[in-house]
Amino acid sequence: MKRRKPPADSYERIWKAVRRIPKRRVATYGGIASLCGLSGQARLVGYALHNLPHGFSVPWHRVINSQGRISLPKLGGHYERQRKLLEKESVKFNGERIDLERYGWPEKHSKKKS
DNA sequence: CTGGTGACCATTA
DNA sequence: TTAATGGCCACCA
């Protein structure tokens, strides 16, 4: 019998996955979706974070899009808020982008290069 | 049911 | 590099 997973259940799974993001690392929406078995449903991750309950301690700021950019609008100061939190984690910004090869998580290739 | 929207992603030009 | 397009799926009117 095939049962579809209720979205509410997926939400908790997403929040849980976001919590396991190590410090000084960033994950993409699609990456989180994959970790939750929701591959291809990156939008759901964004939706889950947007619907994040108040008072829920989740490092949502470590989640960015595949372009290494912050998806939040600059208006309202949402963009700067996330950026500031990331800089606090020693995550360096290259202009408006983050180097996913260096800060991306999970690490695909532990390739070291200067 | 349909149609529109969204803290997205990959491909193509 | 940016912009446009199609796809994916949950949510809302």
PDB file of C-alpha atoms (C1' of nucleotides) in Angstrom:
ATOM      1  CA  MET A   1       0.000   0.000   0.000  1.00  0.00           C
ATOM      2  CA  LYS A   2       1.314   3.273  -0.881  1.00  0.00           C
ATOM      3  CA  ARG A   3       0.863   5.915   1.549  1.00  0.00           C
ATOM      4  CA  ARG A   4       1.811   9.451   0.974  1.00  0.00           C
ATOM      5  CA  LYS A   5       3.547  11.175   3.780  1.00  0.00           C
ATOM      6  CA  PRO A   6       1.565  13.926   5.310  1.00  0.00           C
ATOM      7  CA  PRO A   7       3.182  17.283   4.758  1.00  0.00           C
ATOM      8  CA  ALA A   8       3.062  18.151   8.409  1.00  0.00           C
ATOM      9  CA  ASP A   9       5.303  15.186   9.042  1.00  0.00           C
ATOM     10  CA  SER A  10       7.660  16.425   6.380  1.00  0.00           C
ATOM     11  CA  TYR A  11       7.841  19.771   8.077  1.00  0.00           C
ATOM     12  CA  GLU A  12       9.271  18.292  11.238  1.00  0.00           C
ATOM     13  CA  ARG A  13      11.684  16.271   9.171  1.00  0.00           C
ATOM     14  CA  ILE A  14      12.824  19.380   7.407  1.00  0.00           C
ATOM     15  CA  TRP A  15      13.319  21.325  10.605  1.00  0.00           C
ATOM     16  CA  LYS A  16      15.228  18.415  12.025  1.00  0.00           C
ATOM     17  CA  ALA A  17      17.520  18.284   9.012  1.00  0.00           C
ATOM     18  CA  VAL A  18      18.180  21.993   9.251  1.00  0.00           C
ATOM     19  CA  ARG A  19      19.175  21.523  12.853  1.00  0.00           C
ATOM     20  CA  ARG A  20      21.876  19.025  11.944  1.00  0.00           C
ATOM     21  CA  ILE A  21      23.646  21.489   9.712  1.00  0.00           C
ATOM     22  CA  PRO A  22      27.079  21.983  11.257  1.00  0.00           C
ATOM     23  CA  LYS A  23      28.218  25.425  12.187  1.00  0.00           C
ATOM     24  CA  ARG A  24      30.135  27.365   9.625  1.00  0.00           C
ATOM     25  CA  ARG A  25      28.375  25.411   6.913  1.00  0.00           C
ATOM     26  CA  VAL A  26      25.422  26.134   4.708  1.00  0.00           C
ATOM     27  CA  ALA A  27      22.935  23.844   3.007  1.00  0.00           C
ATOM     28  CA  THR A  28      20.740  24.349  -0.019  1.00  0.00           C
ATOM     29  CA  TYR A  29      16.970  23.957  -0.048  1.00  0.00           C
ATOM     30  CA  GLY A  30      17.287  21.106  -2.492  1.00  0.00           C
ATOM     31  CA  GLY A  31      19.912  19.457  -0.306  1.00  0.00           C
ATOM     32  CA  ILE A  32      17.674  19.574   2.718  1.00  0.00           C
ATOM     33  CA  ALA A  33      14.829  18.195   0.646  1.00  0.00           C
ATOM     34  CA  SER A  34      16.995  15.264  -0.411  1.00  0.00           C
ATOM     35  CA  LEU A  35      18.023  14.535   3.150  1.00  0.00           C
ATOM     36  CA  CYS A  36      14.351  14.340   4.044  1.00  0.00           C
ATOM     37  CA  GLY A  37      13.566  12.065   1.142  1.00  0.00           C
ATOM     38  CA  LEU A  38      11.784  14.955  -0.477  1.00  0.00           C
ATOM     39  CA  SER A  39      14.120  15.248  -3.381  1.00  0.00           C
ATOM     40  CA  GLY A  40      12.808  17.635  -5.969  1.00  0.00           C
ATOM     41  CA  GLN A  41      10.573  19.361  -3.490  1.00  0.00           C
ATOM     42  CA  ALA A  42      12.874  22.188  -2.622  1.00  0.00           C
ATOM     43  CA  ARG A  43       9.908  24.515  -2.572  1.00  0.00           C
ATOM     44  CA  LEU A  44       8.417  22.576   0.270  1.00  0.00           C
ATOM     45  CA  VAL A  45      11.546  23.268   2.302  1.00  0.00           C
ATOM     46  CA  GLY A  46      11.173  26.947   1.665  1.00  0.00           C
ATOM     47  CA  TYR A  47       7.532  26.702   2.589  1.00  0.00           C
ATOM     48  CA  ALA A  48       8.327  24.841   5.791  1.00  0.00           C
ATOM     49  CA  LEU A  49      10.859  27.429   6.837  1.00  0.00           C
ATOM     50  CA  HIS A  50       8.520  30.229   5.972  1.00  0.00           C
ATOM     51  CA  ASN A  51       5.889  28.589   8.153  1.00  0.00           C
ATOM     52  CA  LEU A  52       8.427  28.065  10.887  1.00  0.00           C
ATOM     53  CA  PRO A  53       6.663  28.320  14.260  1.00  0.00           C
ATOM     54  CA  HIS A  54       7.672  31.171  16.456  1.00  0.00           C
ATOM     55  CA  GLY A  55      10.037  30.165  19.229  1.00  0.00           C
ATOM     56  CA  PHE A  56      11.351  27.191  17.314  1.00  0.00           C
ATOM     57  CA  SER A  57      15.131  27.123  17.537  1.00  0.00           C
ATOM     58  CA  VAL A  58      16.181  26.303  14.020  1.00  0.00           C
ATOM     59  CA  PRO A  59      19.260  27.680  12.258  1.00  0.00           C
ATOM     60  CA  TRP A  60      17.223  28.610   9.212  1.00  0.00           C
ATOM     61  CA  HIS A  61      19.899  31.109   8.275  1.00  0.00           C
ATOM     62  CA  ARG A  62      22.159  28.240   7.219  1.00  0.00           C
ATOM     63  CA  VAL A  63      19.817  27.407   4.391  1.00  0.00           C
ATOM     64  CA  ILE A  64      20.366  29.139   1.074  1.00  0.00           C
ATOM     65  CA  ASN A  65      19.548  28.444  -2.560  1.00  0.00           C
ATOM     66  CA  SER A  66      21.643  26.477  -5.022  1.00  0.00           C
ATOM     67  CA  GLN A  67      23.173  29.639  -6.383  1.00  0.00           C
ATOM     68  CA  GLY A  68      24.805  30.248  -3.064  1.00  0.00           C
ATOM     69  CA  ARG A  69      22.603  33.253  -2.563  1.00  0.00           C
ATOM     70  CA  ILE A  70      20.104  34.280   0.055  1.00  0.00           C
ATOM     71  CA  SER A  71      16.585  33.827  -1.224  1.00  0.00           C
ATOM     72  CA  LEU A  72      15.063  36.273   1.190  1.00  0.00           C
ATOM     73  CA  PRO A  73      14.037  39.698  -0.032  1.00  0.00           C
ATOM     74  CA  LYS A  74      16.315  42.572   0.828  1.00  0.00           C
ATOM     75  CA  LEU A  75      13.301  44.644   1.661  1.00  0.00           C
ATOM     76  CA  GLY A  76      12.249  44.382   5.258  1.00  0.00           C
ATOM     77  CA  GLY A  77      15.823  43.659   6.255  1.00  0.00           C
ATOM     78  CA  HIS A  78      15.315  39.924   5.941  1.00  0.00           C
ATOM     79  CA  TYR A  79      18.268  39.574   3.636  1.00  0.00           C
ATOM     80  CA  GLU A  80      20.645  41.408   5.906  1.00  0.00           C
ATOM     81  CA  ARG A  81      19.400  39.523   8.926  1.00  0.00           C
ATOM     82  CA  GLN A  82      20.361  36.176   7.422  1.00  0.00           C
ATOM     83  CA  ARG A  83      23.595  37.502   6.041  1.00  0.00           C
ATOM     84  CA  LYS A  84      24.619  38.831   9.392  1.00  0.00           C
ATOM     85  CA  LEU A  85      23.915  35.533  11.107  1.00  0.00           C
ATOM     86  CA  LEU A  86      26.001  33.724   8.521  1.00  0.00           C
ATOM     87  CA  GLU A  87      28.896  36.109   8.876  1.00  0.00           C
ATOM     88  CA  LYS A  88      28.717  35.451  12.556  1.00  0.00           C
ATOM     89  CA  GLU A  89      29.347  31.794  11.715  1.00  0.00           C
ATOM     90  CA  SER A  90      32.486  32.850   9.879  1.00  0.00           C
ATOM     91  CA  VAL A  91      30.854  32.239   6.550  1.00  0.00           C
ATOM     92  CA  LYS A  92      32.424  34.525   3.999  1.00  0.00           C
ATOM     93  CA  PHE A  93      30.445  36.228   1.332  1.00  0.00           C
ATOM     94  CA  ASN A  94      31.813  36.779  -2.085  1.00  0.00           C
ATOM     95  CA  GLY A  95      29.778  39.802  -3.012  1.00  0.00           C
ATOM     96  CA  GLU A  96      26.272  38.437  -2.570  1.00  0.00           C
ATOM     97  CA  ARG A  97      27.267  34.827  -2.969  1.00  0.00           C
ATOM     98  CA  ILE A  98      28.643  32.109  -0.768  1.00  0.00           C
ATOM     99  CA  ASP A  99      31.163  29.616  -2.043  1.00  0.00           C
ATOM    100  CA  LEU A 100      29.268  26.348  -1.791  1.00  0.00           C
ATOM    101  CA  GLU A 101      32.411  24.398  -2.594  1.00  0.00           C
ATOM    102  CA  ARG A 102      33.841  25.618   0.638  1.00  0.00           C
ATOM    103  CA  TYR A 103      30.865  26.000   2.953  1.00  0.00           C
ATOM    104  CA  GLY A 104      28.371  23.669   1.303  1.00  0.00           C
ATOM    105  CA  TRP A 105      26.964  20.795   3.334  1.00  0.00           C
ATOM    106  CA  PRO A 106      26.955  17.889   3.207  1.00  0.00           C
ATOM    107  CA  GLU A 107      30.408  17.850   1.688  1.00  0.00           C
ATOM    108  CA  LYS A 108      30.482  15.875  -1.487  1.00  0.00           C
ATOM    109  CA  HIS A 109      34.196  15.877  -2.020  1.00  0.00           C
ATOM    110  CA  SER A 110      36.624  16.633   0.674  1.00  0.00           C
ATOM    111  CA  LYS A 111      38.826  18.121  -1.884  1.00  0.00           C
ATOM    112  CA  LYS A 112      41.377  20.399  -0.545  1.00  0.00           C
ATOM    113  CA  LYS A 113      42.712  23.099  -2.606  1.00  0.00           C
ATOM    114  CA  SER A 114      44.137  26.428  -1.901  1.00  0.00           C
TER     115      SER A 114
ATOM    116  C1'  DC B   1     -12.421  20.750  -9.357  1.00  0.00           C
ATOM    117  C1'  DT B   2      -9.300  25.074 -11.411  1.00  0.00           C
ATOM    118  C1'  DG B   3      -6.016  28.760 -11.068  1.00  0.00           C
ATOM    119  C1'  DG B   4      -2.490  31.389  -8.886  1.00  0.00           C
ATOM    120  C1'  DT B   5       1.527  31.782  -5.716  1.00  0.00           C
ATOM    121  C1'  DG B   6       5.966  30.522  -3.535  1.00  0.00           C
ATOM    122  C1'  DA B   7      12.657  31.677   1.619  1.00  0.00           C
ATOM    123  C1'  DC B   8      13.347  26.376  -5.277  1.00  0.00           C
ATOM    124  C1'  DC B   9      16.150  23.844  -9.134  1.00  0.00           C
ATOM    125  C1'  DA B  10      18.070  22.541 -13.673  1.00  0.00           C
ATOM    126  C1'  DT B  11      18.443  23.599 -18.288  1.00  0.00           C
ATOM    127  C1'  DT B  12      18.913  26.644 -22.184  1.00  0.00           C
ATOM    128  C1'  DA B  13      19.992  30.907 -24.683  1.00  0.00           C
TER     129       DA B  13
ATOM    130  C1'  DT C   1      27.095  36.615 -15.901  1.00  0.00           C
ATOM    131  C1'  DT C   2      21.740  37.273 -16.239  1.00  0.00           C
ATOM    132  C1'  DA C   3      16.951  36.061 -17.898  1.00  0.00           C
ATOM    133  C1'  DA C   4      13.482  33.019 -19.361  1.00  0.00           C
ATOM    134  C1'  DT C   5      11.217  28.487 -19.272  1.00  0.00           C
ATOM    135  C1'  DG C   6       9.445  24.067 -17.420  1.00  0.00           C
ATOM    136  C1'  DG C   7       8.996  21.142 -13.572  1.00  0.00           C
ATOM    137  C1'  DC C   8       7.949  19.925  -8.822  1.00  0.00           C
ATOM    138  C1'  DC C   9       4.443  20.052  -5.012  1.00  0.00           C
ATOM    139  C1'  DA C  10       1.901  22.236  -0.940  1.00  0.00           C
ATOM    140  C1'  DC C  11      -1.210  25.806   0.174  1.00  0.00           C
ATOM    141  C1'  DC C  12      -5.085  29.073  -0.492  1.00  0.00           C
ATOM    142  C1'  DA C  13      -9.318  31.448  -2.756  1.00  0.00           C
TER     143       DA C  13
END
